[in-house]
Amino acid sequence: MSAGQQQTARANTDAFARHRLVPRMLVDVETRDTSVELFGRRLPAPLLLAPIGVLEMAHRDADLAAARAARALGLPLVISSQGSVPMERTAAELGDSPRWFQLYWSKDDDVVDSFVERAAAIGSDALVVTLDTHVLGWRTKDLDLGYLPFARAEGIAQYTSDPAFRRLVEARAASATTSPSTDRPTPAAVRALLSMARHYPGDLRTNLRSPLPRAAVETFLDVFSRSSLTWGDLARLRSRTDLPIVLKGIQHPDDARLALDHGVDGIVVSNHGGRQVDGAIGSLDALPGVVGVVDGRVPVLFDSGIRGGADVVKALALGAAAVLVGRPWVYGLALAGADGARAVLENLWAELDLTMALCGVRSIDQIGPDLLAEAP
Ligand SMILES: Cc1cc2nc3c(=O)[nH]c(=O)nc-3n(C[C@H](O)[C@H](O)[C@H](O)COP(=O)(O)O)c2cc1C
């Protein structure tokens, strides 16, 4: 589901149609190499699984299934702050396979610090700070359904498993002054309370009698994100971690310049798959401006609108170092769990390799703007 009239989601895919590949002939492409190096690690393909929150909506194995798919292919999983499974369990499922952690910058500094420490402890190669979702976009389909998963405690497992967050929840529950309502609860309220109790760590029967599950949801809604964040705050994050800091959601070249000025290690050009600002620039249209400003100083990654292997080649030709894939593997996950997610990514990778062969390139670094023409 995307924002508003879905214009940005359309702009994302339309942008790919305006670029055409111009294949080259009589090049020896018998052996090809799709690998790339990012943050000191060689990856088998320039593909990452984008951070996706609340995966339990797609499949009951949620993040664990995503981890199995990523591990089967050796592609990095970007673990979401809004995971349905605590990051430590997802990391265990990943084995030695690469993982990055995506941070939503909470209003509470202790929660931020704790997430960052945990991300390092689970062996993340990078910290992806998502900037474009400090408030949720106007998602009309969600609004029609009155659906906010977090209000049912879905997708808040990183928080309920976090010691700093748990301290806030306990303090909130201890200081609660409101007495229980004597109104008859609606069926929706009962379902929500049951969901909160199920999602809170520990025994369901104890949770049903405890104030903590509901206090956790309320605390989450209070501290989820910080709309007052500014460039100056990045220094605090830098002082807390040695991990590469990658900013996700950059679209304006001036923001790319500011990101470099503030010493970030990477950028993801993204509009969150069109889920935030309706009528925003298509992500692929934003890519060349950012690539131009960055001028090779840090890797520029890309997402929003990748639907096939040829799309990956176009994004790389416009200067992306790698791409994050969102919805496609989530659809696979919904249909067939880890196998489904893996199959989607395998197909994407296969089409990338085949497109490289047919365009006359043997390796990722040979993919450049000379392969592109504007559509008439
Ligand atoms: C259902 C859904 C949940 C998402 N959750 C997150 C998230 O928790 N954190 C984040 O940084 N991005 C999140 N995203 C955005 C993706 O990481 C990515 O930017 C986007 O899906 C890419 O566009 P695509 O779906 O067209 O590939 C989410 C996207 C979707 C569709």
PDB file of N, CA and C in Angstrom, residues 297-373:
ATOM      1  N   ARG A 297      32.193   9.329  -3.584  1.00  0.00           N
ATOM      2  CA  ARG A 297      32.834   9.401  -2.255  1.00  0.00           C
ATOM      3  C   ARG A 297      32.298   8.355  -1.287  1.00  0.00           C
ATOM      4  N   VAL A 298      31.003   8.045  -1.395  1.00  0.00           N
ATOM      5  CA  VAL A 298      30.419   6.953  -0.587  1.00  0.00           C
ATOM      6  C   VAL A 298      29.483   6.180  -1.505  1.00  0.00           C
ATOM      7  N   PRO A 299      29.189   4.927  -1.169  1.00  0.00           N
ATOM      8  CA  PRO A 299      28.252   4.191  -2.025  1.00  0.00           C
ATOM      9  C   PRO A 299      26.853   4.794  -1.982  1.00  0.00           C
ATOM     10  N   VAL A 300      26.234   4.876  -3.148  1.00  0.00           N
ATOM     11  CA  VAL A 300      24.833   5.301  -3.251  1.00  0.00           C
ATOM     12  C   VAL A 300      24.018   4.068  -3.620  1.00  0.00           C
ATOM     13  N   LEU A 301      23.141   3.668  -2.725  1.00  0.00           N
ATOM     14  CA  LEU A 301      22.252   2.546  -3.012  1.00  0.00           C
ATOM     15  C   LEU A 301      20.905   3.090  -3.457  1.00  0.00           C
ATOM     16  N   PHE A 302      20.070   2.192  -3.947  1.00  0.00           N
ATOM     17  CA  PHE A 302      18.803   2.644  -4.523  1.00  0.00           C
ATOM     18  C   PHE A 302      17.690   1.690  -4.138  1.00  0.00           C
ATOM     19  N   ASP A 303      16.490   2.223  -3.890  1.00  0.00           N
ATOM     20  CA  ASP A 303      15.294   1.375  -3.899  1.00  0.00           C
ATOM     21  C   ASP A 303      14.078   2.168  -4.293  1.00  0.00           C
ATOM     22  N   SER A 304      12.995   1.454  -4.442  1.00  0.00           N
ATOM     23  CA  SER A 304      11.655   1.943  -4.786  1.00  0.00           C
ATOM     24  C   SER A 304      11.373   1.748  -6.272  1.00  0.00           C
ATOM     25  N   GLY A 305      10.765   0.641  -6.575  1.00  0.00           N
ATOM     26  CA  GLY A 305      10.304   0.383  -7.934  1.00  0.00           C
ATOM     27  C   GLY A 305      11.002  -0.746  -8.666  1.00  0.00           C
ATOM     28  N   ILE A 306      11.991  -1.368  -8.038  1.00  0.00           N
ATOM     29  CA  ILE A 306      12.673  -2.492  -8.710  1.00  0.00           C
ATOM     30  C   ILE A 306      11.691  -3.662  -8.820  1.00  0.00           C
ATOM     31  N   ARG A 307      11.431  -4.089 -10.041  1.00  0.00           N
ATOM     32  CA  ARG A 307      10.500  -5.205 -10.260  1.00  0.00           C
ATOM     33  C   ARG A 307      11.106  -6.330 -11.086  1.00  0.00           C
ATOM     34  N   GLY A 308      12.265  -6.105 -11.669  1.00  0.00           N
ATOM     35  CA  GLY A 308      12.889  -7.155 -12.473  1.00  0.00           C
ATOM     36  C   GLY A 308      14.382  -6.915 -12.587  1.00  0.00           C
ATOM     37  N   GLY A 309      15.081  -7.923 -13.154  1.00  0.00           N
ATOM     38  CA  GLY A 309      16.537  -7.837 -13.271  1.00  0.00           C
ATOM     39  C   GLY A 309      16.981  -6.686 -14.158  1.00  0.00           C
ATOM     40  N   ALA A 310      16.191  -6.395 -15.197  1.00  0.00           N
ATOM     41  CA  ALA A 310      16.568  -5.277 -16.086  1.00  0.00           C
ATOM     42  C   ALA A 310      16.475  -3.952 -15.333  1.00  0.00           C
ATOM     43  N   ASP A 311      15.529  -3.857 -14.394  1.00  0.00           N
ATOM     44  CA  ASP A 311      15.448  -2.637 -13.568  1.00  0.00           C
ATOM     45  C   ASP A 311      16.731  -2.467 -12.754  1.00  0.00           C
ATOM     46  N   VAL A 312      17.253  -3.580 -12.263  1.00  0.00           N
ATOM     47  CA  VAL A 312      18.497  -3.501 -11.476  1.00  0.00           C
ATOM     48  C   VAL A 312      19.613  -2.938 -12.359  1.00  0.00           C
ATOM     49  N   VAL A 313      19.703  -3.439 -13.594  1.00  0.00           N
ATOM     50  CA  VAL A 313      20.756  -2.954 -14.503  1.00  0.00           C
ATOM     51  C   VAL A 313      20.592  -1.454 -14.745  1.00  0.00           C
ATOM     52  N   LYS A 314      19.351  -0.990 -14.914  1.00  0.00           N
ATOM     53  CA  LYS A 314      19.133   0.448 -15.157  1.00  0.00           C
ATOM     54  C   LYS A 314      19.575   1.279 -13.949  1.00  0.00           C
ATOM     55  N   ALA A 315      19.215   0.826 -12.753  1.00  0.00           N
ATOM     56  CA  ALA A 315      19.605   1.581 -11.548  1.00  0.00           C
ATOM     57  C   ALA A 315      21.133   1.609 -11.412  1.00  0.00           C
ATOM     58  N   LEU A 316      21.790   0.482 -11.700  1.00  0.00           N
ATOM     59  CA  LEU A 316      23.255   0.450 -11.606  1.00  0.00           C
ATOM     60  C   LEU A 316      23.868   1.356 -12.681  1.00  0.00           C
ATOM     61  N   ALA A 317      23.248   1.344 -13.867  1.00  0.00           N
ATOM     62  CA  ALA A 317      23.770   2.176 -14.962  1.00  0.00           C
ATOM     63  C   ALA A 317      23.669   3.657 -14.605  1.00  0.00           C
ATOM     64  N   LEU A 318      22.693   4.005 -13.794  1.00  0.00           N
ATOM     65  CA  LEU A 318      22.557   5.406 -13.365  1.00  0.00           C
ATOM     66  C   LEU A 318      23.397   5.710 -12.129  1.00  0.00           C
ATOM     67  N   GLY A 319      24.177   4.749 -11.690  1.00  0.00           N
ATOM     68  CA  GLY A 319      25.158   5.042 -10.644  1.00  0.00           C
ATOM     69  C   GLY A 319      24.940   4.387  -9.296  1.00  0.00           C
ATOM     70  N   ALA A 320      23.886   3.561  -9.152  1.00  0.00           N
ATOM     71  CA  ALA A 320      23.695   2.878  -7.866  1.00  0.00           C
ATOM     72  C   ALA A 320      24.768   1.808  -7.674  1.00  0.00           C
ATOM     73  N   ALA A 321      25.217   1.659  -6.436  1.00  0.00           N
ATOM     74  CA  ALA A 321      26.211   0.620  -6.129  1.00  0.00           C
ATOM     75  C   ALA A 321      25.520  -0.724  -5.911  1.00  0.00           C
ATOM     76  N   ALA A 322      24.267  -0.679  -5.496  1.00  0.00           N
ATOM     77  CA  ALA A 322      23.475  -1.894  -5.246  1.00  0.00           C
ATOM     78  C   ALA A 322      22.037  -1.434  -5.066  1.00  0.00           C
ATOM     79  N   VAL A 323      21.114  -2.382  -5.082  1.00  0.00           N
ATOM     80  CA  VAL A 323      19.700  -2.003  -4.892  1.00  0.00           C
ATOM     81  C   VAL A 323      19.089  -2.817  -3.763  1.00  0.00           C
ATOM     82  N   LEU A 324      18.111  -2.194  -3.123  1.00  0.00           N
ATOM     83  CA  LEU A 324      17.298  -2.898  -2.128  1.00  0.00           C
ATOM     84  C   LEU A 324      15.975  -3.256  -2.801  1.00  0.00           C
ATOM     85  N   VAL A 325      15.530  -4.463  -2.525  1.00  0.00           N
ATOM     86  CA  VAL A 325      14.270  -4.924  -3.112  1.00  0.00           C
ATOM     87  C   VAL A 325      13.256  -5.025  -1.983  1.00  0.00           C
ATOM     88  N   GLY A 326      12.069  -4.453  -2.198  1.00  0.00           N
ATOM     89  CA  GLY A 326      11.045  -4.450  -1.157  1.00  0.00           C
ATOM     90  C   GLY A 326       9.913  -5.405  -1.466  1.00  0.00           C
ATOM     91  N   ARG A 327       8.829  -4.870  -2.016  1.00  0.00           N
ATOM     92  CA  ARG A 327       7.613  -5.664  -2.184  1.00  0.00           C
ATOM     93  C   ARG A 327       7.795  -7.010  -2.894  1.00  0.00           C
ATOM     94  N   PRO A 328       8.609  -7.096  -3.973  1.00  0.00           N
ATOM     95  CA  PRO A 328       8.614  -8.369  -4.704  1.00  0.00           C
ATOM     96  C   PRO A 328       8.864  -9.602  -3.814  1.00  0.00           C
ATOM     97  N   TRP A 329       9.861  -9.556  -2.942  1.00  0.00           N
ATOM     98  CA  TRP A 329      10.112 -10.762  -2.140  1.00  0.00           C
ATOM     99  C   TRP A 329       9.071 -10.931  -1.043  1.00  0.00           C
ATOM    100  N   VAL A 330       8.441  -9.805  -0.634  1.00  0.00           N
ATOM    101  CA  VAL A 330       7.384  -9.934   0.379  1.00  0.00           C
ATOM    102  C   VAL A 330       6.169 -10.656  -0.230  1.00  0.00           C
ATOM    103  N   TYR A 331       5.892 -10.388  -1.512  1.00  0.00           N
ATOM    104  CA  TYR A 331       4.806 -11.128  -2.170  1.00  0.00           C
ATOM    105  C   TYR A 331       5.143 -12.623  -2.205  1.00  0.00           C
ATOM    106  N   GLY A 332       6.395 -12.927  -2.515  1.00  0.00           N
ATOM    107  CA  GLY A 332       6.823 -14.341  -2.517  1.00  0.00           C
ATOM    108  C   GLY A 332       6.672 -14.959  -1.133  1.00  0.00           C
ATOM    109  N   LEU A 333       7.036 -14.182  -0.122  1.00  0.00           N
ATOM    110  CA  LEU A 333       6.910 -14.646   1.269  1.00  0.00           C
ATOM    111  C   LEU A 333       5.444 -14.948   1.596  1.00  0.00           C
ATOM    112  N   ALA A 334       4.557 -14.055   1.168  1.00  0.00           N
ATOM    113  CA  ALA A 334       3.128 -14.239   1.462  1.00  0.00           C
ATOM    114  C   ALA A 334       2.599 -15.505   0.782  1.00  0.00           C
ATOM    115  N   LEU A 335       3.107 -15.784  -0.401  1.00  0.00           N
ATOM    116  CA  LEU A 335       2.589 -16.934  -1.154  1.00  0.00           C
ATOM    117  C   LEU A 335       3.176 -18.254  -0.682  1.00  0.00           C
ATOM    118  N   ALA A 336       4.453 -18.266  -0.339  1.00  0.00           N
ATOM    119  CA  ALA A 336       5.093 -19.563  -0.069  1.00  0.00           C
ATOM    120  C   ALA A 336       6.226 -19.463   0.960  1.00  0.00           C
ATOM    121  N   GLY A 337       6.113 -18.552   1.904  1.00  0.00           N
ATOM    122  CA  GLY A 337       7.097 -18.466   2.990  1.00  0.00           C
ATOM    123  C   GLY A 337       8.511 -18.221   2.482  1.00  0.00           C
ATOM    124  N   ALA A 338       9.481 -18.801   3.201  1.00  0.00           N
ATOM    125  CA  ALA A 338      10.894 -18.577   2.854  1.00  0.00           C
ATOM    126  C   ALA A 338      11.175 -19.010   1.412  1.00  0.00           C
ATOM    127  N   ASP A 339      10.577 -20.137   0.979  1.00  0.00           N
ATOM    128  CA  ASP A 339      10.816 -20.615  -0.392  1.00  0.00           C
ATOM    129  C   ASP A 339      10.323 -19.596  -1.413  1.00  0.00           C
ATOM    130  N   GLY A 340       9.191 -18.978  -1.113  1.00  0.00           N
ATOM    131  CA  GLY A 340       8.621 -17.993  -2.033  1.00  0.00           C
ATOM    132  C   GLY A 340       9.504 -16.761  -2.139  1.00  0.00           C
ATOM    133  N   ALA A 341       9.955 -16.275  -0.994  1.00  0.00           N
ATOM    134  CA  ALA A 341      10.826 -15.094  -0.999  1.00  0.00           C
ATOM    135  C   ALA A 341      12.115 -15.416  -1.747  1.00  0.00           C
ATOM    136  N   ARG A 342      12.655 -16.600  -1.480  1.00  0.00           N
ATOM    137  CA  ARG A 342      13.908 -16.987  -2.154  1.00  0.00           C
ATOM    138  C   ARG A 342      13.700 -17.078  -3.668  1.00  0.00           C
ATOM    139  N   ALA A 343      12.587 -17.698  -4.076  1.00  0.00           N
ATOM    140  CA  ALA A 343      12.338 -17.875  -5.516  1.00  0.00           C
ATOM    141  C   ALA A 343      12.273 -16.519  -6.224  1.00  0.00           C
ATOM    142  N   VAL A 344      11.616 -15.550  -5.609  1.00  0.00           N
ATOM    143  CA  VAL A 344      11.512 -14.223  -6.239  1.00  0.00           C
ATOM    144  C   VAL A 344      12.911 -13.628  -6.426  1.00  0.00           C
ATOM    145  N   LEU A 345      13.716 -13.703  -5.376  1.00  0.00           N
ATOM    146  CA  LEU A 345      15.053 -13.098  -5.452  1.00  0.00           C
ATOM    147  C   LEU A 345      15.946 -13.854  -6.433  1.00  0.00           C
ATOM    148  N   GLU A 346      15.796 -15.185  -6.466  1.00  0.00           N
ATOM    149  CA  GLU A 346      16.572 -15.985  -7.436  1.00  0.00           C
ATOM    150  C   GLU A 346      16.234 -15.581  -8.862  1.00  0.00           C
ATOM    151  N   ASN A 347      14.933 -15.388  -9.102  1.00  0.00           N
ATOM    152  CA  ASN A 347      14.510 -14.994 -10.455  1.00  0.00           C
ATOM    153  C   ASN A 347      15.049 -13.615 -10.826  1.00  0.00           C
ATOM    154  N   LEU A 348      14.993 -12.706  -9.852  1.00  0.00           N
ATOM    155  CA  LEU A 348      15.506 -11.350 -10.087  1.00  0.00           C
ATOM    156  C   LEU A 348      17.001 -11.388 -10.419  1.00  0.00           C
ATOM    157  N   TRP A 349      17.702 -12.169  -9.646  1.00  0.00           N
ATOM    158  CA  TRP A 349      19.160 -12.319  -9.824  1.00  0.00           C
ATOM    159  C   TRP A 349      19.454 -12.953 -11.193  1.00  0.00           C
ATOM    160  N   ALA A 350      18.681 -13.998 -11.539  1.00  0.00           N
ATOM    161  CA  ALA A 350      18.899 -14.675 -12.824  1.00  0.00           C
ATOM    162  C   ALA A 350      18.669 -13.700 -13.980  1.00  0.00           C
ATOM    163  N   GLU A 351      17.626 -12.872 -13.851  1.00  0.00           N
ATOM    164  CA  GLU A 351      17.356 -11.927 -14.941  1.00  0.00           C
ATOM    165  C   GLU A 351      18.433 -10.846 -15.014  1.00  0.00           C
ATOM    166  N   LEU A 352      18.958 -10.480 -13.851  1.00  0.00           N
ATOM    167  CA  LEU A 352      20.076  -9.520 -13.834  1.00  0.00           C
ATOM    168  C   LEU A 352      21.267 -10.107 -14.606  1.00  0.00           C
ATOM    169  N   ASP A 353      21.604 -11.364 -14.279  1.00  0.00           N
ATOM    170  CA  ASP A 353      22.762 -12.015 -14.913  1.00  0.00           C
ATOM    171  C   ASP A 353      22.550 -12.134 -16.428  1.00  0.00           C
ATOM    172  N   LEU A 354      21.341 -12.553 -16.797  1.00  0.00           N
ATOM    173  CA  LEU A 354      21.030 -12.735 -18.217  1.00  0.00           C
ATOM    174  C   LEU A 354      21.057 -11.398 -18.958  1.00  0.00           C
ATOM    175  N   THR A 355      20.529 -10.369 -18.329  1.00  0.00           N
ATOM    176  CA  THR A 355      20.512  -9.043 -18.969  1.00  0.00           C
ATOM    177  C   THR A 355      21.941  -8.538 -19.152  1.00  0.00           C
ATOM    178  N   MET A 356      22.783  -8.806 -18.143  1.00  0.00           N
ATOM    179  CA  MET A 356      24.193  -8.429 -18.301  1.00  0.00           C
ATOM    180  C   MET A 356      24.789  -9.123 -19.522  1.00  0.00           C
ATOM    181  N   ALA A 357      24.533 -10.439 -19.631  1.00  0.00           N
ATOM    182  CA  ALA A 357      25.084 -11.208 -20.750  1.00  0.00           C
ATOM    183  C   ALA A 357      24.608 -10.613 -22.075  1.00  0.00           C
ATOM    184  N   LEU A 358      23.315 -10.342 -22.145  1.00  0.00           N
ATOM    185  CA  LEU A 358      22.747  -9.885 -23.423  1.00  0.00           C
ATOM    186  C   LEU A 358      23.141  -8.451 -23.740  1.00  0.00           C
ATOM    187  N   CYS A 359      23.538  -7.695 -22.715  1.00  0.00           N
ATOM    188  CA  CYS A 359      23.986  -6.310 -22.946  1.00  0.00           C
ATOM    189  C   CYS A 359      25.499  -6.234 -23.150  1.00  0.00           C
ATOM    190  N   GLY A 360      26.173  -7.381 -23.031  1.00  0.00           N
ATOM    191  CA  GLY A 360      27.610  -7.383 -23.284  1.00  0.00           C
ATOM    192  C   GLY A 360      28.446  -6.892 -22.118  1.00  0.00           C
ATOM    193  N   VAL A 361      28.004  -7.166 -20.873  1.00  0.00           N
ATOM    194  CA  VAL A 361      28.854  -6.813 -19.722  1.00  0.00           C
ATOM    195  C   VAL A 361      29.127  -8.045 -18.875  1.00  0.00           C
ATOM    196  N   ARG A 362      30.356  -8.127 -18.413  1.00  0.00           N
ATOM    197  CA  ARG A 362      30.794  -9.304 -17.649  1.00  0.00           C
ATOM    198  C   ARG A 362      30.732  -9.082 -16.147  1.00  0.00           C
ATOM    199  N   SER A 363      30.807  -7.825 -15.736  1.00  0.00           N
ATOM    200  CA  SER A 363      30.871  -7.573 -14.293  1.00  0.00           C
ATOM    201  C   SER A 363      30.100  -6.284 -13.986  1.00  0.00           C
ATOM    202  N   ILE A 364      29.781  -6.138 -12.714  1.00  0.00           N
ATOM    203  CA  ILE A 364      28.932  -5.010 -12.307  1.00  0.00           C
ATOM    204  C   ILE A 364      29.606  -3.675 -12.612  1.00  0.00           C
ATOM    205  N   ASP A 365      30.938  -3.617 -12.460  1.00  0.00           N
ATOM    206  CA  ASP A 365      31.585  -2.315 -12.683  1.00  0.00           C
ATOM    207  C   ASP A 365      31.593  -1.911 -14.161  1.00  0.00           C
ATOM    208  N   GLN A 366      31.216  -2.850 -15.053  1.00  0.00           N
ATOM    209  CA  GLN A 366      31.126  -2.476 -16.476  1.00  0.00           C
ATOM    210  C   GLN A 366      29.756  -1.875 -16.839  1.00  0.00           C
ATOM    211  N   ILE A 367      28.846  -1.880 -15.843  1.00  0.00           N
ATOM    212  CA  ILE A 367      27.516  -1.321 -16.118  1.00  0.00           C
ATOM    213  C   ILE A 367      27.571   0.189 -15.896  1.00  0.00           C
ATOM    214  N   GLY A 368      27.364   0.950 -16.967  1.00  0.00           N
ATOM    215  CA  GLY A 368      27.453   2.409 -16.843  1.00  0.00           C
ATOM    216  C   GLY A 368      26.426   3.090 -17.722  1.00  0.00           C
ATOM    217  N   PRO A 369      26.441   4.434 -17.710  1.00  0.00           N
ATOM    218  CA  PRO A 369      25.424   5.192 -18.453  1.00  0.00           C
ATOM    219  C   PRO A 369      25.462   4.948 -19.962  1.00  0.00           C
ATOM    220  N   ASP A 370      26.610   4.462 -20.477  1.00  0.00           N
ATOM    221  CA  ASP A 370      26.692   4.195 -21.925  1.00  0.00           C
ATOM    222  C   ASP A 370      25.734   3.086 -22.362  1.00  0.00           C
ATOM    223  N   LEU A 371      25.199   2.335 -21.391  1.00  0.00           N
ATOM    224  CA  LEU A 371      24.241   1.266 -21.730  1.00  0.00           C
ATOM    225  C   LEU A 371      22.823   1.795 -21.898  1.00  0.00           C
ATOM    226  N   LEU A 372      22.624   3.082 -21.592  1.00  0.00           N
ATOM    227  CA  LEU A 372      21.257   3.616 -21.528  1.00  0.00           C
ATOM    228  C   LEU A 372      20.936   4.580 -22.671  1.00  0.00           C
ATOM    229  N   ALA A 373      19.660   4.563 -23.039  1.00  0.00           N
ATOM    230  CA  ALA A 373      19.119   5.614 -23.912  1.00  0.00           C
ATOM    231  C   ALA A 373      17.799   6.064 -23.326  1.00  0.00           C
TER     232      ALA A 373
END
